[in-house]
Amino acid sequence: MGDVRGGKTALVTGITGQDGSYLAELLLAKGYRVVGVVRRSSTTPYERIAHLVDRIELLSADLLDQTSLVDAMAEVHPDEIYNLAAQSFVATSWNQPVLTGEFTGLGVTRMLEAMRRVVPKARFYQASSSEQFGMVQETPQRESTPFYPRSPYGVAKVYAHWITVNYRESFGLYAVSGILFNHESPRRGLEFVTRKVTDAVARIKLGQANELRLGNLDARRDWGFAGDYVDAMWRMLQQETPGDYVIGTGETWTVRQLCEEAFGYVGLDWRAHVVTDPRFARPAEVELLVADPSKAKRALGWEPTVRFRQLVRMMVDADLARHRMHVPSPA
Ligand code: NAP
Ligand code: F7E
């Protein structure tokens, strides 16, 4: 099927996730026909894209099922493919290591195979991750920094990264890997630490809770805003030649500083509410992440527009508004 609006067609896996929802907004604003891949479910987990469903198309396929991906490519004939689908929660990857390997690792090979066979001239974006750097071999981390993943998730993403590079080099596909550092938003899943903190701050401020149980407060992350990062994904697919890019802010903050900032913003002392709980510690931790995004700035003209403090405040404000209205979480 061609593009009815005369622009490009994008196929987005993981459209129901945080990044998928922001990317769909960005592509629609640029005049794309947007087709999202959703997996079959007995419920409809479309909260994050509820405001977009009239303007996008949804198609059922699964990263575990090769035929469904080939059929999706044949039906849509995309110009650009954004592979955002994954089991993306690091902690879960120790409980479900095989499933994580299937979705997050081998799923990428299935996508690339489907593309190679059906739409080899399309452009492919792979959602790589700073978790690939794991036990960091240099600081800050850049495109050439060696990988040392520290979780089944990180290991699966390293495989996914290299299979993307390999298909580019083996078959001449336009396939890129965006190595994105942590990016957050009011649409972030509630299990990730930023959203867990901002949601708890809102509930504690409104008298609906009193305690927040966390794991390692010393872990350091380079946190940016998801809306900025989907713009980097799009830019990577508009270049003359395909390449890989690190995307991050270049700043790093501890989980403790995240608590200070979020609680302090609403006039609370985090020490009165945060309890350290070993249940949230990980079998192997990634202690420090901080990006060197200079290649992206130079080659893509990309820079983050939202910094840490603004991001935390945006998320606290959104959670306060939601809890005041007793609206169920979008995550
Ligand atoms: P997310 O909110 O967890 O969304 C994951 C998406 O993948 C959901 O739409 C989910 O669908 C879909 N999915 C999972 N398994 C699938 C399968 N077998 N078949 C089809 N779809 C499947 O993740 P995110 O934060 O938006 O991240 C997007 C991508 O970037 C992921 O690949 C993640 O690993 C990667 N990444 C994220 C960050 C970050 O900081 N956010 C940083 C680097 C890389 P359901 O709604 O059905 O569950
Ligand atoms: O943990 C520490 C935890 O789960 C951040 C995913 O999007 O970004 C994300 O992975 C840090 C870790 O994100 C709690 O130990 C302390 O050091 O928010 P997180 P993540 O593991 O960095 C990367 C780039 C991705 O690719 C992933 O898909 O915070 N931490 N206490 C905690 N983390 C959680 N979740 N919960 C706690 O109670």
XYZ file of C-alpha atoms and ligand atoms in Angstrom:
417
model
C 0.000 0.000 0.000
C 1.478 3.411 -0.946
C 1.411 6.578 1.114
C -1.980 8.214 0.699
C -0.656 11.622 1.775
C 2.329 11.695 -0.582
C 4.844 11.705 2.285
C 6.872 8.873 3.773
C 5.540 5.820 5.557
C 7.027 4.761 8.902
C 6.578 1.382 10.569
C 7.061 1.626 14.355
C 7.369 -1.390 16.632
C 6.808 -0.652 20.328
C 4.370 2.145 19.468
C 2.447 1.591 22.723
C 5.603 2.312 24.765
C 6.988 5.605 26.017
C 9.226 6.290 23.006
C 6.713 4.952 20.487
C 4.130 7.502 21.576
C 6.528 10.461 21.287
C 7.937 9.222 17.988
C 4.437 8.819 16.524
C 3.661 12.435 17.468
C 6.876 13.655 15.846
C 6.344 11.686 12.621
C 2.708 12.777 12.298
C 3.808 16.406 12.696
C 6.245 15.832 9.818
C 3.467 14.473 7.577
C 4.331 10.783 7.757
C 1.875 7.956 7.460
C 2.509 6.128 10.750
C 1.811 2.418 11.127
C 2.345 0.960 14.597
C 3.005 -2.684 15.347
C 1.110 -4.011 18.356
C 1.187 -7.510 19.755
C -2.007 -9.426 20.398
C -3.414 -8.911 23.879
C -6.730 -9.650 25.555
C -6.778 -6.019 26.683
C -5.881 -2.881 24.696
C -2.780 -1.238 26.233
C -3.099 1.954 24.165
C -3.138 4.559 26.968
C -0.044 6.369 25.729
C -1.360 6.634 22.153
C -5.055 7.137 22.932
C -4.799 10.729 21.649
C -3.289 9.488 18.347
C -5.354 6.426 17.417
C -7.470 8.352 14.899
C -4.349 9.458 13.039
C -2.224 6.307 13.004
C -2.771 2.771 11.747
C -2.212 -0.248 13.984
C -1.161 -3.646 12.743
C -0.847 -6.869 14.695
C 2.574 -8.579 14.675
C 5.041 -9.941 17.208
C 8.826 -9.857 17.444
C 8.678 -13.553 18.312
C 6.924 -14.440 15.046
C 8.901 -14.132 11.785
C 5.927 -14.565 9.466
C 3.972 -11.793 11.131
C 6.904 -9.393 10.583
C 7.332 -10.353 6.922
C 3.599 -9.849 6.388
C 3.739 -6.465 8.128
C 6.532 -5.241 5.842
C 4.701 -6.550 2.751
C 1.452 -4.854 3.749
C 2.918 -1.488 4.758
C 5.957 -1.061 2.458
C 7.611 1.344 4.880
C 10.261 3.891 3.914
C 11.500 3.937 7.507
C 11.361 1.258 10.209
C 11.821 2.154 13.870
C 12.404 -0.948 15.987
C 11.511 0.184 19.504
C 9.839 -2.989 20.796
C 11.688 -4.836 23.554
C 11.429 -6.261 27.044
C 12.954 -3.025 28.328
C 13.015 -3.317 32.130
C 16.521 -4.314 33.255
C 15.432 -5.840 36.590
C 12.949 -8.185 34.871
C 15.683 -9.443 32.557
C 17.167 -11.534 35.405
C 13.784 -13.181 36.055
C 13.020 -13.713 32.360
C 16.437 -13.974 30.691
C 15.365 -16.257 27.858
C 12.309 -14.191 26.957
C 14.429 -11.024 27.099
C 16.935 -12.633 24.728
C 14.118 -13.593 22.358
C 12.375 -10.165 22.260
C 15.269 -7.810 22.750
C 18.002 -9.776 20.954
C 16.731 -12.257 18.357
C 13.650 -10.121 17.658
C 15.980 -7.655 15.940
C 17.325 -10.342 13.601
C 13.749 -11.242 12.699
C 13.020 -7.574 11.905
C 16.183 -7.222 9.805
C 15.455 -10.470 7.931
C 11.921 -9.298 7.147
C 13.278 -5.958 5.928
C 16.025 -7.581 3.830
C 13.586 -9.868 2.088
C 10.676 -7.478 1.565
C 11.857 -3.830 1.690
C 15.679 -3.801 1.407
C 15.691 -0.125 0.388
C 13.936 0.969 3.604
C 15.854 2.593 6.460
C 16.077 0.828 9.826
C 16.545 2.274 13.320
C 17.567 -0.041 16.182
C 16.917 1.096 19.766
C 20.303 0.402 21.342
C 21.104 1.335 24.918
C 23.714 2.764 27.267
C 23.213 -0.484 29.231
C 25.551 -1.987 26.620
C 28.403 -0.038 28.267
C 27.552 -1.600 31.659
C 30.777 -1.733 33.651
C 32.150 1.270 31.816
C 35.516 0.940 30.120
C 35.945 4.724 29.713
C 34.145 7.887 30.815
C 32.286 9.569 29.208
C 30.991 6.830 26.931
C 31.072 7.363 23.156
C 30.476 5.305 20.000
C 33.908 3.622 20.200
C 33.724 2.727 23.924
C 33.883 -1.092 24.309
C 30.731 -2.798 25.593
C 30.623 -4.666 28.930
C 26.939 -5.405 29.632
C 25.872 -6.214 33.212
C 22.410 -7.753 32.774
C 20.630 -10.188 30.456
C 18.975 -7.064 29.004
C 22.340 -5.450 28.306
C 23.690 -8.660 26.779
C 20.644 -8.955 24.496
C 21.071 -5.313 23.403
C 24.744 -5.892 22.565
C 23.688 -8.766 20.291
C 20.980 -6.553 18.770
C 23.502 -3.771 18.180
C 26.004 -6.013 16.417
C 23.417 -7.808 14.284
C 22.279 -4.373 13.072
C 25.866 -3.429 12.208
C 26.367 -6.850 10.617
C 23.302 -6.604 8.350
C 24.458 -3.142 7.273
C 27.913 -4.467 6.405
C 26.763 -7.813 4.955
C 23.807 -6.697 2.849
C 24.297 -2.948 2.408
C 21.126 -2.129 4.331
C 20.588 1.381 5.664
C 20.517 0.220 9.296
C 21.547 2.394 12.232
C 21.951 1.828 15.929
C 21.118 4.691 18.291
C 22.883 4.119 21.606
C 20.513 6.069 23.815
C 21.135 6.886 27.462
C 18.219 6.891 29.930
C 15.357 9.068 28.766
C 12.254 9.757 30.769
C 8.945 11.612 30.663
C 5.541 11.694 32.327
C 4.801 8.625 30.125
C 7.672 6.572 31.577
C 6.652 3.195 33.041
C 6.031 3.320 36.789
C 8.687 0.679 37.531
C 11.612 2.800 36.291
C 13.322 4.795 39.017
C 12.545 8.343 37.835
C 8.839 7.693 37.497
C 8.761 5.588 40.658
C 10.186 8.586 42.530
C 8.020 11.296 40.945
C 4.864 9.232 41.366
C 5.693 8.601 45.043
C 6.502 12.289 45.611
C 3.079 13.231 44.261
C 1.261 10.649 46.400
C 3.210 11.600 49.535
C 2.606 15.307 48.926
C -1.140 14.656 48.568
C -1.233 12.532 51.727
C -1.931 9.302 49.825
C 1.347 7.589 50.855
C 4.233 8.118 53.260
C 7.103 5.865 52.199
C 9.178 5.103 49.101
C 11.309 1.943 49.003
C 14.332 2.056 46.675
C 17.467 0.055 45.921
C 20.903 1.495 45.125
C 20.896 5.254 45.784
C 24.498 5.655 44.557
C 23.867 4.558 40.953
C 24.527 7.393 38.507
C 22.641 7.978 35.282
C 22.582 10.452 32.400
C 18.851 11.256 32.307
C 17.262 13.149 29.392
C 13.771 13.823 28.024
C 12.195 11.203 25.722
C 10.720 13.899 23.438
C 14.247 15.070 22.571
C 15.511 11.535 21.995
C 12.917 10.501 19.403
C 13.996 13.531 17.371
C 17.534 12.086 17.371
C 16.156 8.752 16.089
C 14.496 10.497 13.153
C 17.637 12.503 12.360
C 19.704 9.308 12.217
C 17.540 8.036 9.365
C 17.871 11.256 7.314
C 21.652 11.041 6.784
C 23.398 10.228 3.512
C 25.138 7.199 4.997
C 24.069 5.031 7.939
C 26.056 5.168 11.183
C 25.757 4.690 14.933
C 25.306 7.492 17.452
C 25.459 7.999 21.208
C 22.587 10.156 22.513
C 22.627 11.654 26.015
C 22.969 14.941 27.884
C 26.602 14.636 29.041
C 25.553 15.113 32.687
C 25.223 12.450 35.374
C 23.222 12.368 38.618
C 22.801 9.844 41.411
C 19.486 8.281 42.392
C 19.973 10.140 45.696
C 20.167 13.469 43.830
C 17.035 12.489 41.914
C 15.256 12.052 45.270
C 16.611 15.348 46.618
C 15.429 17.202 43.527
C 11.965 15.616 43.298
C 11.079 15.781 47.013
C 12.693 19.214 47.402
C 10.622 20.606 44.523
C 7.408 20.094 46.540
C 8.978 21.180 49.840
C 9.593 17.688 51.287
C 12.758 16.194 52.809
C 13.472 12.931 50.950
C 15.263 11.464 53.994
C 11.965 11.404 55.895
C 10.353 9.143 53.291
C 12.920 7.068 51.378
C 13.749 3.620 52.759
C 16.508 1.490 51.267
C 15.222 -1.983 50.461
C 17.580 -4.749 49.270
C 14.708 -6.229 47.216
C 15.338 -3.458 44.672
C 19.096 -4.006 44.443
C 20.285 -5.805 41.288
C 22.485 -8.930 41.038
C 24.977 -6.829 39.047
C 24.767 -3.043 38.892
C 25.691 -0.426 36.312
C 27.225 2.162 38.629
C 27.974 5.091 36.330
C 26.729 6.236 32.955
C 27.481 9.542 31.249
C 27.363 10.197 27.518
C 29.671 11.969 25.155
C 27.087 12.997 22.531
C 29.507 15.135 20.488
C 29.196 13.028 17.314
C 25.408 13.503 17.346
C 25.814 17.240 17.840
C 28.342 17.487 15.014
C 26.719 15.165 12.471
C 23.003 15.385 13.307
C 22.803 18.893 14.757
C 21.135 17.263 17.781
C 21.209 18.683 21.314
C 18.998 18.055 24.339
C 16.517 20.854 25.088
C 15.451 19.611 28.549
C 17.933 19.257 31.422
C 17.690 17.131 34.566
C 15.971 19.633 36.912
C 13.390 20.642 34.324
C 12.732 16.977 33.531
C 12.174 16.030 37.174
C 9.856 18.977 37.721
C 7.882 18.181 34.568
C 7.369 14.623 35.811
C 6.444 15.637 39.376
C 3.958 18.203 38.038
C 2.343 15.594 35.773
C 2.054 13.044 38.583
C 0.622 15.644 40.961
C -2.012 16.632 38.378
C -2.881 12.985 37.726
C -3.217 12.037 41.396
C -5.242 15.162 42.162
C -7.725 13.996 39.528
C -7.388 10.301 40.544
C -6.637 9.414 36.917
C -5.181 5.895 36.438
C -1.514 5.887 35.343
C -0.756 5.767 31.627
C 1.980 3.241 32.405
P 8.702 0.625 26.867
O 7.915 1.817 27.308
O 8.925 -0.493 27.806
O 7.982 0.046 25.541
C 8.331 -1.213 24.994
C 7.429 -1.514 23.811
O 7.795 -2.791 23.240
C 5.942 -1.599 24.152
O 5.220 -0.980 23.116
C 5.696 -3.116 24.143
O 4.377 -3.461 23.846
C 6.597 -3.538 22.983
N 6.893 -4.973 22.937
C 7.480 -5.718 23.907
N 7.602 -6.985 23.501
C 7.063 -7.059 22.235
C 6.880 -8.096 21.273
N 7.272 -9.356 21.517
N 6.306 -7.826 20.083
C 5.889 -6.575 19.812
N 6.032 -5.533 20.680
C 6.605 -5.781 21.875
O 10.133 1.079 26.319
P 10.680 2.550 25.916
O 11.221 3.215 27.129
O 9.672 3.234 25.059
O 11.947 2.137 25.046
C 11.833 1.907 23.650
C 13.026 1.092 23.183
O 14.231 1.790 23.457
C 13.196 -0.271 23.853
O 13.753 -1.142 22.891
C 14.201 -0.012 24.967
O 14.878 -1.201 25.302
C 15.091 1.001 24.284
N 15.806 1.949 25.139
C 15.116 2.684 26.052
C 15.776 3.634 26.797
C 15.047 4.504 27.801
O 15.719 5.101 28.647
N 13.728 4.623 27.704
C 17.153 3.833 26.607
C 17.814 3.071 25.638
C 17.123 2.146 24.895
P 3.246 -3.707 24.996
O 2.610 -2.362 25.223
O 2.362 -4.693 24.361
O 3.970 -4.217 26.225
O 17.206 2.151 36.977
C 18.608 2.240 40.376
C 18.876 1.008 39.527
O 15.204 0.910 36.144
C 18.113 3.224 37.039
C 15.737 1.299 30.738
O 14.964 2.207 29.991
O 17.573 2.821 30.856
C 16.690 2.055 31.643
O 17.409 1.112 32.424
C 19.031 3.047 38.231
C 19.635 1.639 38.376
O 16.674 2.207 34.524
C 15.597 1.547 42.224
O 19.597 0.034 40.261
C 17.590 2.244 42.675
O 20.993 1.762 38.708
O 15.212 3.435 36.034
P 15.953 2.171 35.946
P 17.920 1.422 33.914
O 18.148 0.121 34.568
O 19.070 2.373 33.863
C 18.391 2.072 29.932
C 19.233 3.037 29.154
C 17.601 1.130 29.105
O 17.970 0.834 27.975
C 16.499 0.389 29.777
O 15.569 -0.119 28.816
O 18.266 3.250 39.426
N 17.511 2.058 41.335
N 16.422 1.933 43.254
C 16.282 1.635 41.030
N 15.722 1.323 39.838
C 14.426 0.922 39.852
N 13.830 0.629 38.680
N 13.709 0.804 41.030
C 14.251 1.091 42.246
O 13.586 0.979 43.278
